[in-house]
């Protein structure tokens, strides 16, 4: 089965630093997502992206976050000035078409630790 | 609004015995429901989905789930647990303005005892 690839698998950073989390969605997919899971909490939606723009975002996705699809394959999440509470597992996901019946394909996640 | 509640944070079963992971949902319309599994250091893998066709849904690895509208439930079952089933399981409902948001339960950690 095709896979969503995320790099790095672990990222450690100092508070206040910028981080970029990278994802390669499945090649023919058109809808891209970032989710995160703080330890012991629910997996939370951050943002969805289609046609080179954000289509939906949650309250969590404030001005310190941004997403980009810099080329035809990568999809990145940038956190401008990390805070301790940004420590979480970040999942990238993609799907081929819109609609609530369509399944999401998830990557294996990037564990971000902010010190 | 859409949400799911997973009633057990941890479930422990003996190998070869049945598995039951419970999920209740809340949805303002006919929901699409999913079960995902996460093995250590792996991504979230789809086990099965319900999309208003048959109420009993069969998934991979012998898992199935039954959609019960009267009980607003979508419990995951397997007749006989295998050691490789030990993982974290998430019940998910889709929704949002475009149907593109997935709402996760808090997860159930399944332990299989040899």
mmCIF file of N, CA and C in Angstrom, chain A residues 10 31 33 35 37 41-43 45 48 56-57 89 91 95 97-109, chain B residues 4 29-32 34 36 38 41-44 46 49 51 90 94-102 104-106:
data_model
loop_
_atom_site.group_PDB
_atom_site.id
_atom_site.type_symbol
_atom_site.label_atom_id
_atom_site.label_comp_id
_atom_site.label_asym_id
_atom_site.label_seq_id
_atom_site.Cartn_x
_atom_site.Cartn_y
_atom_site.Cartn_z
ATOM 1 N N UNK A 10 12.144 12.034 14.893
ATOM 2 C CA UNK A 10 12.266 12.735 16.168
ATOM 3 C C UNK A 10 12.980 14.061 15.929
ATOM 4 N N UNK A 31 -5.415 16.281 -1.103
ATOM 5 C CA UNK A 31 -5.773 16.935 0.152
ATOM 6 C C UNK A 31 -4.757 16.526 1.217
ATOM 7 N N UNK A 33 -3.018 17.207 5.274
ATOM 8 C CA UNK A 33 -3.430 17.553 6.632
ATOM 9 C C UNK A 33 -2.244 17.454 7.589
ATOM 10 N N UNK A 35 -2.005 16.848 11.840
ATOM 11 C CA UNK A 35 -2.641 16.581 13.120
ATOM 12 C C UNK A 35 -1.528 16.515 14.155
ATOM 13 N N UNK A 37 -0.677 15.088 18.399
ATOM 14 C CA UNK A 37 -1.136 14.377 19.589
ATOM 15 C C UNK A 37 -0.166 14.681 20.728
ATOM 16 N N UNK A 41 -3.164 12.797 25.311
ATOM 17 C CA UNK A 41 -4.348 13.518 24.866
ATOM 18 C C UNK A 41 -4.810 13.013 23.499
ATOM 19 N N UNK A 42 -5.919 13.587 23.032
ATOM 20 C CA UNK A 42 -6.481 13.172 21.752
ATOM 21 C C UNK A 42 -5.609 13.621 20.589
ATOM 22 N N UNK A 43 -5.750 12.917 19.483
ATOM 23 C CA UNK A 43 -5.203 13.402 18.223
ATOM 24 C C UNK A 43 -6.063 14.585 17.782
ATOM 25 N N UNK A 45 -6.880 17.877 15.133
ATOM 26 C CA UNK A 45 -6.732 18.463 13.799
ATOM 27 C C UNK A 45 -6.057 19.824 13.887
ATOM 28 N N UNK A 48 -5.942 21.742 7.165
ATOM 29 C CA UNK A 48 -6.049 21.016 5.900
ATOM 30 C C UNK A 48 -5.661 21.944 4.760
ATOM 31 N N UNK A 56 -9.052 24.515 5.732
ATOM 32 C CA UNK A 56 -9.612 24.624 7.072
ATOM 33 C C UNK A 56 -8.474 24.629 8.077
ATOM 34 N N UNK A 57 -8.712 25.270 9.205
ATOM 35 C CA UNK A 57 -7.727 25.217 10.272
ATOM 36 C C UNK A 57 -8.435 25.284 11.618
ATOM 37 N N UNK A 89 3.445 14.634 19.178
ATOM 38 C CA UNK A 89 3.648 13.861 17.952
ATOM 39 C C UNK A 89 2.840 14.550 16.860
ATOM 40 N N UNK A 91 1.397 14.375 13.064
ATOM 41 C CA UNK A 91 1.087 13.449 11.982
ATOM 42 C C UNK A 91 0.701 14.227 10.729
ATOM 43 N N UNK A 95 -5.295 12.511 1.467
ATOM 44 C CA UNK A 95 -6.311 11.687 0.841
ATOM 45 C C UNK A 95 -6.522 12.160 -0.583
ATOM 46 N N UNK A 97 -9.375 12.489 -2.420
ATOM 47 C CA UNK A 97 -10.465 13.380 -2.790
ATOM 48 C C UNK A 97 -11.185 13.870 -1.538
ATOM 49 N N UNK A 98 -12.004 14.860 -1.737
ATOM 50 C CA UNK A 98 -12.754 15.460 -0.636
ATOM 51 C C UNK A 98 -13.891 14.540 -0.228
ATOM 52 N N UNK A 99 -14.375 14.740 0.970
ATOM 53 C CA UNK A 99 -15.567 14.001 1.395
ATOM 54 C C UNK A 99 -15.318 13.220 2.657
ATOM 55 N N UNK A 100 -16.383 13.099 3.463
ATOM 56 C CA UNK A 100 -16.198 12.471 4.767
ATOM 57 C C UNK A 100 -16.106 10.959 4.689
ATOM 58 N N UNK A 101 -16.399 10.380 3.514
ATOM 59 C CA UNK A 101 -16.255 8.938 3.381
ATOM 60 C C UNK A 101 -14.844 8.494 3.009
ATOM 61 N N UNK A 102 -14.047 9.444 2.611
ATOM 62 C CA UNK A 102 -12.716 9.085 2.121
ATOM 63 C C UNK A 102 -11.760 8.869 3.280
ATOM 64 N N UNK A 103 -10.986 7.804 3.196
ATOM 65 C CA UNK A 103 -10.074 7.534 4.293
ATOM 66 C C UNK A 103 -8.827 8.393 4.173
ATOM 67 N N UNK A 104 -8.264 8.695 5.320
ATOM 68 C CA UNK A 104 -7.007 9.414 5.399
ATOM 69 C C UNK A 104 -5.867 8.412 5.518
ATOM 70 N N UNK A 105 -4.799 8.682 4.800
ATOM 71 C CA UNK A 105 -3.565 7.921 4.938
ATOM 72 C C UNK A 105 -2.626 8.748 5.812
ATOM 73 N N UNK A 106 -2.131 8.153 6.876
ATOM 74 C CA UNK A 106 -1.289 8.868 7.817
ATOM 75 C C UNK A 106 0.164 8.430 7.701
ATOM 76 N N UNK A 107 1.053 9.372 7.980
ATOM 77 C CA UNK A 107 2.456 9.036 8.151
ATOM 78 C C UNK A 107 2.712 8.511 9.554
ATOM 79 N N UNK A 108 3.953 8.133 9.809
ATOM 80 C CA UNK A 108 4.302 7.542 11.110
ATOM 81 C C UNK A 108 4.604 8.591 12.172
ATOM 82 N N UNK A 109 4.574 9.855 11.785
ATOM 83 C CA UNK A 109 4.669 10.914 12.775
ATOM 84 C C UNK A 109 6.078 11.434 13.011
ATOM 85 N N UNK B 4 -16.248 11.578 19.301
ATOM 86 C CA UNK B 4 -16.314 10.170 19.666
ATOM 87 C C UNK B 4 -15.771 10.011 21.070
ATOM 88 N N UNK B 29 -25.361 14.576 11.888
ATOM 89 C CA UNK B 29 -25.927 13.973 10.689
ATOM 90 C C UNK B 29 -25.401 12.546 10.601
ATOM 91 N N UNK B 30 -25.793 11.842 9.563
ATOM 92 C CA UNK B 30 -25.363 10.463 9.402
ATOM 93 C C UNK B 30 -23.840 10.419 9.301
ATOM 94 N N UNK B 31 -23.201 9.774 10.231
ATOM 95 C CA UNK B 31 -21.735 9.893 10.314
ATOM 96 C C UNK B 31 -20.999 8.912 9.409
ATOM 97 N N UNK B 32 -19.773 9.239 9.123
ATOM 98 C CA UNK B 32 -18.794 8.273 8.626
ATOM 99 C C UNK B 32 -17.840 7.987 9.777
ATOM 100 N N UNK B 34 -14.651 5.501 11.492
ATOM 101 C CA UNK B 34 -13.441 4.758 11.153
ATOM 102 C C UNK B 34 -12.815 4.196 12.431
ATOM 103 N N UNK B 36 -8.881 3.239 13.402
ATOM 104 C CA UNK B 36 -7.468 3.217 13.021
ATOM 105 C C UNK B 36 -6.672 2.514 14.120
ATOM 106 N N UNK B 38 -2.619 1.989 15.659
ATOM 107 C CA UNK B 38 -1.260 2.523 15.655
ATOM 108 C C UNK B 38 -0.348 1.568 16.420
ATOM 109 N N UNK B 41 5.852 3.115 16.869
ATOM 110 C CA UNK B 41 6.733 3.683 15.839
ATOM 111 C C UNK B 41 6.184 3.528 14.427
ATOM 112 N N UNK B 42 4.890 3.354 14.318
ATOM 113 C CA UNK B 42 4.260 3.253 13.003
ATOM 114 C C UNK B 42 3.200 4.339 12.853
ATOM 115 N N UNK B 43 2.793 4.571 11.615
ATOM 116 C CA UNK B 43 1.705 5.507 11.363
ATOM 117 C C UNK B 43 0.363 4.904 11.720
ATOM 118 N N UNK B 44 -0.663 5.706 11.556
ATOM 119 C CA UNK B 44 -2.036 5.262 11.814
ATOM 120 C C UNK B 44 -2.528 4.491 10.592
ATOM 121 N N UNK B 46 -5.600 2.326 8.706
ATOM 122 C CA UNK B 46 -7.042 2.131 8.713
ATOM 123 C C UNK B 46 -7.378 0.658 8.868
ATOM 124 N N UNK B 49 -13.982 1.058 7.890
ATOM 125 C CA UNK B 49 -14.771 2.282 7.912
ATOM 126 C C UNK B 49 -16.239 1.964 7.671
ATOM 127 N N UNK B 51 -19.689 3.765 6.179
ATOM 128 C CA UNK B 51 -20.134 4.927 5.396
ATOM 129 C C UNK B 51 -21.572 4.781 4.959
ATOM 130 N N UNK B 90 -7.843 3.746 17.628
ATOM 131 C CA UNK B 90 -8.557 5.017 17.640
ATOM 132 C C UNK B 90 -9.867 4.902 16.861
ATOM 133 N N UNK B 94 -15.726 11.489 10.917
ATOM 134 C CA UNK B 94 -15.358 12.593 10.020
ATOM 135 C C UNK B 94 -16.463 13.635 10.021
ATOM 136 N N UNK B 95 -16.088 14.867 9.748
ATOM 137 C CA UNK B 95 -17.058 15.948 9.748
ATOM 138 C C UNK B 95 -16.403 17.241 9.326
ATOM 139 N N UNK B 96 -16.857 18.348 9.907
ATOM 140 C CA UNK B 96 -16.342 19.645 9.493
ATOM 141 C C UNK B 96 -17.126 20.180 8.308
ATOM 142 N N UNK B 97 -16.837 21.392 7.942
ATOM 143 C CA UNK B 97 -17.599 22.083 6.903
ATOM 144 C C UNK B 97 -17.556 21.333 5.573
ATOM 145 N N UNK B 98 -16.434 20.746 5.248
ATOM 146 C CA UNK B 98 -16.281 20.041 3.979
ATOM 147 C C UNK B 98 -16.241 18.539 4.167
ATOM 148 N N UNK B 99 -16.440 18.072 5.373
ATOM 149 C CA UNK B 99 -16.305 16.646 5.653
ATOM 150 C C UNK B 99 -14.872 16.199 5.702
ATOM 151 N N UNK B 100 -13.963 17.130 5.745
ATOM 152 C CA UNK B 100 -12.555 16.779 5.674
ATOM 153 C C UNK B 100 -11.864 16.677 7.025
ATOM 154 N N UNK B 101 -12.529 17.074 8.076
ATOM 155 C CA UNK B 101 -11.899 16.961 9.385
ATOM 156 C C UNK B 101 -12.212 15.611 9.998
ATOM 157 N N UNK B 102 -11.206 15.032 10.643
ATOM 158 C CA UNK B 102 -11.384 13.795 11.371
ATOM 159 C C UNK B 102 -11.307 14.104 12.861
ATOM 160 N N UNK B 104 -10.905 12.491 16.525
ATOM 161 C CA UNK B 104 -10.392 11.275 17.130
ATOM 162 C C UNK B 104 -10.911 11.079 18.543
ATOM 163 N N UNK B 105 -11.094 9.817 18.916
ATOM 164 C CA UNK B 105 -11.251 9.477 20.314
ATOM 165 C C UNK B 105 -9.890 9.506 21.000
ATOM 166 N N UNK B 106 -9.896 9.302 22.289
ATOM 167 C CA UNK B 106 -8.664 9.378 23.062
ATOM 168 C C UNK B 106 -7.802 8.127 22.928
#
